[in-house]
Short mmCIF file of C-alpha atoms in Angstrom, two decimals:
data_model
loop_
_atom_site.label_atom_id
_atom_site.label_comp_id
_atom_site.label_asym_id
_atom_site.label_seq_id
_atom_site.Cartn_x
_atom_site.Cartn_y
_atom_site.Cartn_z
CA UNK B 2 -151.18 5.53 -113.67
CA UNK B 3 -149.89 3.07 -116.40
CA UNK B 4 -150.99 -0.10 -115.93
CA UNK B 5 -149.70 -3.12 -118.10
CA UNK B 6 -152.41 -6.06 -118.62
CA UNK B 7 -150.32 -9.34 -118.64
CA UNK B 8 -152.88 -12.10 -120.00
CA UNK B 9 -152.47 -15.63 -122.32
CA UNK B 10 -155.27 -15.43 -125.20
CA UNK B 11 -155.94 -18.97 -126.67
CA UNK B 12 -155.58 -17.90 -130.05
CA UNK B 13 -151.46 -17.10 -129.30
CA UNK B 14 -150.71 -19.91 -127.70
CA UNK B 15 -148.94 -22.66 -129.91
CA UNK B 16 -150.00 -26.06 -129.46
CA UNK B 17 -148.10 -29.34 -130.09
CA UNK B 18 -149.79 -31.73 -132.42
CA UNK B 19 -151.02 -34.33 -130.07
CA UNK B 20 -152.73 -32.30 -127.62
CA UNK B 21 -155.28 -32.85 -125.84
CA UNK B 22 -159.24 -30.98 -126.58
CA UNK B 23 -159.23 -29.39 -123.59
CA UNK B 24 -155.43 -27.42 -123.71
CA UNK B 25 -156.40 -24.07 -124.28
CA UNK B 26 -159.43 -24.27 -121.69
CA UNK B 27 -156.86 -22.35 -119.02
CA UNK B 28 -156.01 -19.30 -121.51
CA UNK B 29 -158.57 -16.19 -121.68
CA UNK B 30 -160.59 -14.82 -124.10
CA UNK B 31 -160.80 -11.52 -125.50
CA UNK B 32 -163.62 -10.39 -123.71
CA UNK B 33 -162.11 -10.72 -120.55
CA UNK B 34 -159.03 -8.89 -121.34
CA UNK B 35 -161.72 -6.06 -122.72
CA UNK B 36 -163.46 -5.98 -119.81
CA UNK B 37 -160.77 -5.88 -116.85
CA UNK B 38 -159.35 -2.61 -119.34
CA UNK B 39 -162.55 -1.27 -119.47
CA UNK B 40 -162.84 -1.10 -115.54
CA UNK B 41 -159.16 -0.15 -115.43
CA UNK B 42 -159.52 2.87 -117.64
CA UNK B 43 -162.71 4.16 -116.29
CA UNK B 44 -160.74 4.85 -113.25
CA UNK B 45 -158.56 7.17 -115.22
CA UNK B 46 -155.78 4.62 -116.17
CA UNK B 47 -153.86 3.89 -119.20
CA UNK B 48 -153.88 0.40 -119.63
CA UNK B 49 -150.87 -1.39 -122.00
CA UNK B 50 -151.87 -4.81 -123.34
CA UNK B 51 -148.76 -6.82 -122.73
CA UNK B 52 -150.14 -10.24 -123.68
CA UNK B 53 -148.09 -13.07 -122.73
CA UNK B 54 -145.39 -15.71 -123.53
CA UNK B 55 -142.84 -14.20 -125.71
CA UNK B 56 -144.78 -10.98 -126.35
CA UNK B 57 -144.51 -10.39 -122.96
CA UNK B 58 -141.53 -9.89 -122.53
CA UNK B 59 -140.86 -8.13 -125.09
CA UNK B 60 -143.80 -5.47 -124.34
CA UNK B 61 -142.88 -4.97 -120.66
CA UNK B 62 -139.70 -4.29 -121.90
CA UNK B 63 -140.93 -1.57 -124.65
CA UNK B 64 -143.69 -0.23 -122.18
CA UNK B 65 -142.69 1.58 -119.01
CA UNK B 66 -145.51 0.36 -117.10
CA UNK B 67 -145.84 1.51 -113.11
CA UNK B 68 -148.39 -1.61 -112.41
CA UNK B 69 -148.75 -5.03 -113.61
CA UNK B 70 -152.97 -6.71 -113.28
CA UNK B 71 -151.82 -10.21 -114.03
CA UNK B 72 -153.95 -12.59 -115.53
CA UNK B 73 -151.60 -14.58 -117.40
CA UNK B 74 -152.01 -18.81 -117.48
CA UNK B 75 -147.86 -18.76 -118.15
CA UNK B 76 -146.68 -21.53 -121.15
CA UNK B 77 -146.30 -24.78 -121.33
CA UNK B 78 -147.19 -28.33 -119.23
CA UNK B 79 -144.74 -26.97 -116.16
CA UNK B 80 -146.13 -26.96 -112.71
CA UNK B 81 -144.69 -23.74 -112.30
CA UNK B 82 -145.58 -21.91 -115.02
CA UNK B 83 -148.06 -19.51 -113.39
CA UNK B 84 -145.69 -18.38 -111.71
CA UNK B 85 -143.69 -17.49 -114.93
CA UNK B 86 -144.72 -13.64 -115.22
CA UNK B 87 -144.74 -12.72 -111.59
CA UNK B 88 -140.97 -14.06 -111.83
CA UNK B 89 -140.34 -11.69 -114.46
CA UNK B 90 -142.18 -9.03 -113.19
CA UNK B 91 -140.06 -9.31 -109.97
CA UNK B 92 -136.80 -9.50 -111.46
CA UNK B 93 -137.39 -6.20 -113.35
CA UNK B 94 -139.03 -4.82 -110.13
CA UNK B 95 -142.18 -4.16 -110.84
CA UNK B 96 -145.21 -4.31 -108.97
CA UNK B 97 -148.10 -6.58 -109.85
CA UNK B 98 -151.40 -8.15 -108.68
CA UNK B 99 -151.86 -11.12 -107.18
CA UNK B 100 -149.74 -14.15 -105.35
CA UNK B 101 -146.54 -14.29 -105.83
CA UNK B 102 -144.10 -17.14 -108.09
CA UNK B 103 -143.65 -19.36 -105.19
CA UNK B 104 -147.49 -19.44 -104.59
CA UNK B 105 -148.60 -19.98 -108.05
CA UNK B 106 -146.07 -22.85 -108.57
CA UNK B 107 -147.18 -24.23 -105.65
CA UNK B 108 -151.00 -24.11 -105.82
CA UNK B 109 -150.55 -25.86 -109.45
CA UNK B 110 -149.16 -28.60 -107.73
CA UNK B 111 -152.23 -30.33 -106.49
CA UNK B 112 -150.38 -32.78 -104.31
CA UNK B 113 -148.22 -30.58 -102.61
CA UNK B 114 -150.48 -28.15 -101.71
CA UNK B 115 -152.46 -31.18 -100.31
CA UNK B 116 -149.66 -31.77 -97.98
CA UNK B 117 -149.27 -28.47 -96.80
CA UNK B 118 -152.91 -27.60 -96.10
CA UNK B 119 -152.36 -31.02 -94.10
CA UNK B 120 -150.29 -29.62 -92.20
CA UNK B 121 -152.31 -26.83 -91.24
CA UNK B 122 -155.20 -28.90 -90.18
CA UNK B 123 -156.87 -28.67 -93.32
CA UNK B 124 -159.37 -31.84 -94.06
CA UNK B 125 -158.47 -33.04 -97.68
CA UNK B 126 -159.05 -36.64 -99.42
CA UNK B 127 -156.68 -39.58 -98.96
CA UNK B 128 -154.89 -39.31 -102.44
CA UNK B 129 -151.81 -41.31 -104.02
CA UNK B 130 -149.67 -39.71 -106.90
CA UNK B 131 -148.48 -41.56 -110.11
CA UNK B 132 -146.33 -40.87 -111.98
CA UNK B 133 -145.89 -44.06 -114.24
CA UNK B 134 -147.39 -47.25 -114.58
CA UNK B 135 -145.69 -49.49 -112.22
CA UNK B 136 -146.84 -46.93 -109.57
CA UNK B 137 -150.27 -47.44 -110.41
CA UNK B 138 -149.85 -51.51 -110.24
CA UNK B 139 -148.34 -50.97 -106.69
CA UNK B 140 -151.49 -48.66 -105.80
CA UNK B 141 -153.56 -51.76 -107.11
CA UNK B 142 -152.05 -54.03 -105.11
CA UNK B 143 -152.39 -51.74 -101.94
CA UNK B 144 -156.09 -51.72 -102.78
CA UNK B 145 -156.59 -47.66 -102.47
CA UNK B 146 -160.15 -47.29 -100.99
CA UNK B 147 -162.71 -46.87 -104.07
CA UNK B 148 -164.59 -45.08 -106.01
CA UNK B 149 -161.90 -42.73 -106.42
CA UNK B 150 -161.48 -39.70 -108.99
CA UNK B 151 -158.27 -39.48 -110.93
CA UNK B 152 -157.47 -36.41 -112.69
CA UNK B 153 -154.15 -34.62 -113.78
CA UNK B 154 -151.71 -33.25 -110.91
CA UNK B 155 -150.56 -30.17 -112.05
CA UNK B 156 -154.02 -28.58 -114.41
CA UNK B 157 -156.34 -25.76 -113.81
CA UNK B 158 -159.28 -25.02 -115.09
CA UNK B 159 -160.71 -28.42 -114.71
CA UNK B 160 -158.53 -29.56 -117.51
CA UNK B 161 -158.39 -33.24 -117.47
CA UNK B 162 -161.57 -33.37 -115.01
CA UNK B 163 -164.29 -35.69 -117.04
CA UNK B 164 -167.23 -37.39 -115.94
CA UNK B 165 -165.47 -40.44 -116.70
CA UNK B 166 -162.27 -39.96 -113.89
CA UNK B 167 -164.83 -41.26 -111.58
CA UNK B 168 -163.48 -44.98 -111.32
CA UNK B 169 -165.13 -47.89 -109.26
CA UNK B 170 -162.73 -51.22 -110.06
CA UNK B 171 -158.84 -51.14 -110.28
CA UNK B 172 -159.58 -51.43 -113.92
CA UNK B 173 -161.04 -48.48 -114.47
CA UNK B 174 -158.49 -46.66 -112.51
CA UNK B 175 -156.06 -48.36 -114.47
CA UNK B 176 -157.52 -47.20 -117.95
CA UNK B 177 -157.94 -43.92 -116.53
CA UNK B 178 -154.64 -43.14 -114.47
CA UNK B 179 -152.75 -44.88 -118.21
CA UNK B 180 -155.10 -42.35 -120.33
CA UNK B 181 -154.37 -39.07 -118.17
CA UNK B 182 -150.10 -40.31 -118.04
CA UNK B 183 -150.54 -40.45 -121.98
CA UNK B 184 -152.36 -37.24 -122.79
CA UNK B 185 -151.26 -34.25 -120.08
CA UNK B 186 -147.39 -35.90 -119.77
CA UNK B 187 -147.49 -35.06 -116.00
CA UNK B 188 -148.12 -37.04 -113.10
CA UNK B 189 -151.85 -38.29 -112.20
CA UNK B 190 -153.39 -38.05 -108.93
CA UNK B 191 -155.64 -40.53 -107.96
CA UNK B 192 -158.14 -39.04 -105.13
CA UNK B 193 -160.90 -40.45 -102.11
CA UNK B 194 -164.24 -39.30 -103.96
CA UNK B 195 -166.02 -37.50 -101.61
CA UNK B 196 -170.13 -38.21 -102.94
CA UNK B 197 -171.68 -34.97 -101.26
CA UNK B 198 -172.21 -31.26 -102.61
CA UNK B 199 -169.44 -28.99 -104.53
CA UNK B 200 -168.92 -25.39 -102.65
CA UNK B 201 -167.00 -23.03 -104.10
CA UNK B 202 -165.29 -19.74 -102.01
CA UNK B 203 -164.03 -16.82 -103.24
CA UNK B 204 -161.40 -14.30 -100.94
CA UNK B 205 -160.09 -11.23 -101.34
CA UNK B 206 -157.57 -8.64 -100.17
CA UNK B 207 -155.14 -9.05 -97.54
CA UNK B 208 -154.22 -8.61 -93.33
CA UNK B 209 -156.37 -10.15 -93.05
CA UNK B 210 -158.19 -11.70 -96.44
CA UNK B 211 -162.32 -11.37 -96.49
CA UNK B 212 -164.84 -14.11 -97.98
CA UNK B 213 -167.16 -12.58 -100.18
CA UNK B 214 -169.22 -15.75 -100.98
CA UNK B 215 -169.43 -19.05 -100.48
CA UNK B 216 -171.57 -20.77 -103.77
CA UNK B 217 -172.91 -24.70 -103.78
CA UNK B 218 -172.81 -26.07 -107.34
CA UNK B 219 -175.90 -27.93 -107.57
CA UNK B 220 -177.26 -30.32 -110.71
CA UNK B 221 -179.94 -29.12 -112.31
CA UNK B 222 -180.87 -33.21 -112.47
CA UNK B 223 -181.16 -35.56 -110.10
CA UNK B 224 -178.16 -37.57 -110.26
CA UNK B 225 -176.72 -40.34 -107.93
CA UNK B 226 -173.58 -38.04 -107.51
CA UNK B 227 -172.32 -34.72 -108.88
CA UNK B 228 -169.09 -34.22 -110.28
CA UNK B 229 -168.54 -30.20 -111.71
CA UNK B 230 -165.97 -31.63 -114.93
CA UNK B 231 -165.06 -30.16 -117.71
CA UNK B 232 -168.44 -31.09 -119.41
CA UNK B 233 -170.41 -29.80 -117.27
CA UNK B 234 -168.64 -26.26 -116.82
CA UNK B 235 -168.80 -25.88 -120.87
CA UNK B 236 -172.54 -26.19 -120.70
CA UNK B 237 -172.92 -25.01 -117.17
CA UNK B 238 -175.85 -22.76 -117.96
CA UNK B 239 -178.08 -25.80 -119.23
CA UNK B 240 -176.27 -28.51 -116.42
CA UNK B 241 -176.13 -26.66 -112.88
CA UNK B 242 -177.61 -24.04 -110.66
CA UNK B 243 -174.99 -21.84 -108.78
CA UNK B 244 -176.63 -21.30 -104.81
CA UNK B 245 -175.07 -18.15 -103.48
CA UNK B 246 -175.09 -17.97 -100.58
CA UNK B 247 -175.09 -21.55 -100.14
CA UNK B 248 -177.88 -22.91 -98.23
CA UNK B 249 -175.95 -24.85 -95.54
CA UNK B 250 -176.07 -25.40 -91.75
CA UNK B 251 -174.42 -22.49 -89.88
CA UNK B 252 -171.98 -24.70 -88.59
CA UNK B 253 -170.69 -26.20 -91.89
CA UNK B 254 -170.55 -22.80 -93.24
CA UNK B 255 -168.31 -21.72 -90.45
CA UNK B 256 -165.82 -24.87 -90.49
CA UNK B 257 -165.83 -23.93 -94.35
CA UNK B 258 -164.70 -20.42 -93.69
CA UNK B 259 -162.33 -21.26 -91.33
CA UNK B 260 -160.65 -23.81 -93.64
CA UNK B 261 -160.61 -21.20 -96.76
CA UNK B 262 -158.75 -18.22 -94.71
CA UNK B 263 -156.72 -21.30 -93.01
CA UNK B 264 -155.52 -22.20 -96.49
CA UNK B 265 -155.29 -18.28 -98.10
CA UNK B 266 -152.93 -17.46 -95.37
CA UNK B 267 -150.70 -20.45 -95.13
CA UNK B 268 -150.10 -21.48 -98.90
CA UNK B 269 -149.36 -17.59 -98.86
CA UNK B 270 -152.02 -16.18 -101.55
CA UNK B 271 -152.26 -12.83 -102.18
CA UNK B 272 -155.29 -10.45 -103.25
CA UNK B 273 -157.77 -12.96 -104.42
CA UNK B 274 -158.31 -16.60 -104.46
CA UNK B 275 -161.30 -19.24 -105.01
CA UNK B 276 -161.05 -22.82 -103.23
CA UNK B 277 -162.85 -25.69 -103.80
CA UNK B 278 -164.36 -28.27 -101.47
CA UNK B 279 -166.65 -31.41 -101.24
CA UNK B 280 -168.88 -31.79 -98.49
CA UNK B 281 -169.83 -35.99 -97.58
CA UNK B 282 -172.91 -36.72 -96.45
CA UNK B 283 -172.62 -35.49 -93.37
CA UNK B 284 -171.67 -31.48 -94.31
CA UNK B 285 -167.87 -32.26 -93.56
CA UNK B 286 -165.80 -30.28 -95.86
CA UNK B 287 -162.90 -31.74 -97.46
CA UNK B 288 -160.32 -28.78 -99.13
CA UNK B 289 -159.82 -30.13 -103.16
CA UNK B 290 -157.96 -27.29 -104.09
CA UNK B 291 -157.34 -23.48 -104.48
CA UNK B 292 -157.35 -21.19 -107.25
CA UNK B 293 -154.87 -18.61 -106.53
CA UNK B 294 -155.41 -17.03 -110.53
CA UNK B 295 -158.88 -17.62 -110.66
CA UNK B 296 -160.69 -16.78 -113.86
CA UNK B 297 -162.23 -13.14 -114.55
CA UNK B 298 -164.65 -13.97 -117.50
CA UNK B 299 -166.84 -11.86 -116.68
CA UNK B 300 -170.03 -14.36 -117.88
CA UNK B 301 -168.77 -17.75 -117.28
CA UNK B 302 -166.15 -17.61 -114.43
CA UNK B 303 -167.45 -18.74 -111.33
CA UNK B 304 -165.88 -16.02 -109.16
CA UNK B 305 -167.72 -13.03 -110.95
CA UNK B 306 -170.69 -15.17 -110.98
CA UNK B 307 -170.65 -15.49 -107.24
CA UNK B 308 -169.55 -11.56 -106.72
CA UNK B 309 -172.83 -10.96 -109.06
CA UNK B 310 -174.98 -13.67 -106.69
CA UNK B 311 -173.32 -11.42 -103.58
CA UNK B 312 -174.31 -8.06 -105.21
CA UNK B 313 -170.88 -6.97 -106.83
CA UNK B 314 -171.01 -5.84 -110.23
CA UNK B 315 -167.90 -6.60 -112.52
CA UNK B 316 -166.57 -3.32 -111.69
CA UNK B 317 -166.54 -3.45 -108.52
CA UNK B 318 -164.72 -6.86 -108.18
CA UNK B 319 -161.71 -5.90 -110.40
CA UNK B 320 -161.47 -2.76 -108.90
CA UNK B 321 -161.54 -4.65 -105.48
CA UNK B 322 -158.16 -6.95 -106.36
CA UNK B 323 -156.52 -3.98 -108.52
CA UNK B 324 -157.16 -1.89 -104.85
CA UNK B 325 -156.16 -4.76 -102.79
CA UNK B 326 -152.83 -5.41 -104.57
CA UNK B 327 -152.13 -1.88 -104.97
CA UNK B 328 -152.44 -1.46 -101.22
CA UNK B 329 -149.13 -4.02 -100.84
CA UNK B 330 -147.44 -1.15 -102.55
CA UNK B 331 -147.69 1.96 -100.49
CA UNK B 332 -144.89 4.15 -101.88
CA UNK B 333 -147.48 3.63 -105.36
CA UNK B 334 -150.54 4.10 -103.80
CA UNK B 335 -149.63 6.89 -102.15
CA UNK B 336 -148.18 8.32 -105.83
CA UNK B 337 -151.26 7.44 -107.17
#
């Protein structure tokens, strides 16, 4: 089988001059594109690096490729633009892993997947979205309960999510919220800070999906609360301790698990996902958001960090979302 790799390397991405330090942190690196077509072609497959962007299209066009492992981050500062090679893909009908274009745009949108997991039941922190400074005066006024956490709306990647978005007077929020509006040119979201432990759960395959590990991010010092930012994940290996399986009460493990298949299946993900909560300080979770495209480094990503914790080597996890897609596809898989 001929299987195209669609992936965004931070070295091809063009960035405007004013960006901010932390723009490329969503785009891969090439030793995860080496090592998902390393586990690809010891299966017997030919693997076509498509890249992404421009290239993209331009490859999938040259290449006649009968499967698509999508990795690719998409362009850009649009909400949707995860979804940006899945739309292509579909329009030339071609198959491909992972959730579809409505999913991807949808998960980037932090708010609105908020609202919809809402819907479902979910538990999720009272939040207020900005989108310019009069907003934020308003939110002021309406004193929005504090400390909150403000971060971008539409990021990945913990892009935008510092140490200092933890805000305790109106301000702070205000220096914050102005900051975020300035640098990311999106909306801002300010959020409820939830004080207890991080938990992070990763799902795969489909009809129904499967947890394969539920991992508490814990400090490695005692601090009067955690927050996993974008400082701490660069230097996570000095500045936490991943707990897999997380050392919880049964029934906060449960309510968890219910939540994270709750949200797979309604937000409509496909094949894999990881989604983050905060527990308060009494073990009630609180969904903060879901990953849908979650990172495949296979040192530093937290998802083949927890498969590793639960026993799965690399191979076996790629392998497990390559099979699980394929399986949506049964006039390939039964080619194949």
């Amino acid at each position: 089988m001929k299987i195209g790799l669609a992936y965004d390397l931070k070295e091809e991405v063009p960035l405007n001059k004013e960006h901010p330090d932390d723009a490329l942190e969503e785009y891969d690196s090439l030793e995860t594109v080496e090592a998902i077509v390393s586990v690809l072609e010891s299966q017997g497959h030919s693997v076509a690096k498509l890249s992404g962007g421009r290239k993209f299209a331009d490859n999938v066009l040259q290449n006649s490729v009968d499967f698509v492992f999508n990795i690719a981050e998409g362009r850009g500062t649009y909400r949707s633009r995860e979804a940006q090679i899945p739309a292509f893909l579909e329009m030339l009908d071609i198959p491909y892993s992972g959730s579809d274009p409505q999913c991807l745009a949808l998960c980037l949108d932090k708010p609105l997947t908020k609202k919809i997991v809402q819907t479902a039941g979910i538990r999720t922190p009272r939040w207020q979205l900005i989108t310019n400074k009069n907003e934020l005066s308003e939110l002021c006024r309406d004193s929005f309960p504090l400390p909150a956490f403000v971060k971008p709306a539409f990021e990945g990647s913990s892009k935008g999510v510092r140490l200092s978005g933890r805000v305790e007077t109106n301000e702070q929020m205000g220096k914050v919220t102005g900051a975020l509006l300035e640098q990311y040119h999106q909306p801002v979201m300010v959020e409820e800070f939830i004080a207890g432990d991080e938990v992070t759960v990763g799902m795969l395959g489909n009809f129904p999906p499967k947890i394969i590990g539920m991992m508490r991010i814990l400090p490695r010092k005692r601090v009067n609360y955690f927050i996993y930012s974008l400082e701490v994940k660069r230097d996570w290996q000095n500045q936490v301790e991943y707990e897999c399986p997380a050392q919880l009460e049964a029934r906060i493990l449960q309510k968890i698990a219910d939540f994270s298949l709750k949200a797979f299946e309604t937000l409509g993900c496909r094949d894999v996902a990881r989604i983050d909560f905060k527990l308060d300080r009494e073990g009630l979770p609180y969904f903060l958001e879901i990953n849908p495209l979650p990172g495949l480094n296979p040192k530093s990503s937290d998802l083949p960090i927890m498969a590793a914790k639960m026993g799965w080597d690399y191979q076996k996890l790629v392998s497990s979302i390559f099979r699980a897609a394929l399986e949506r596809y049964p006039e390939h898989l039964s080619a194949n």
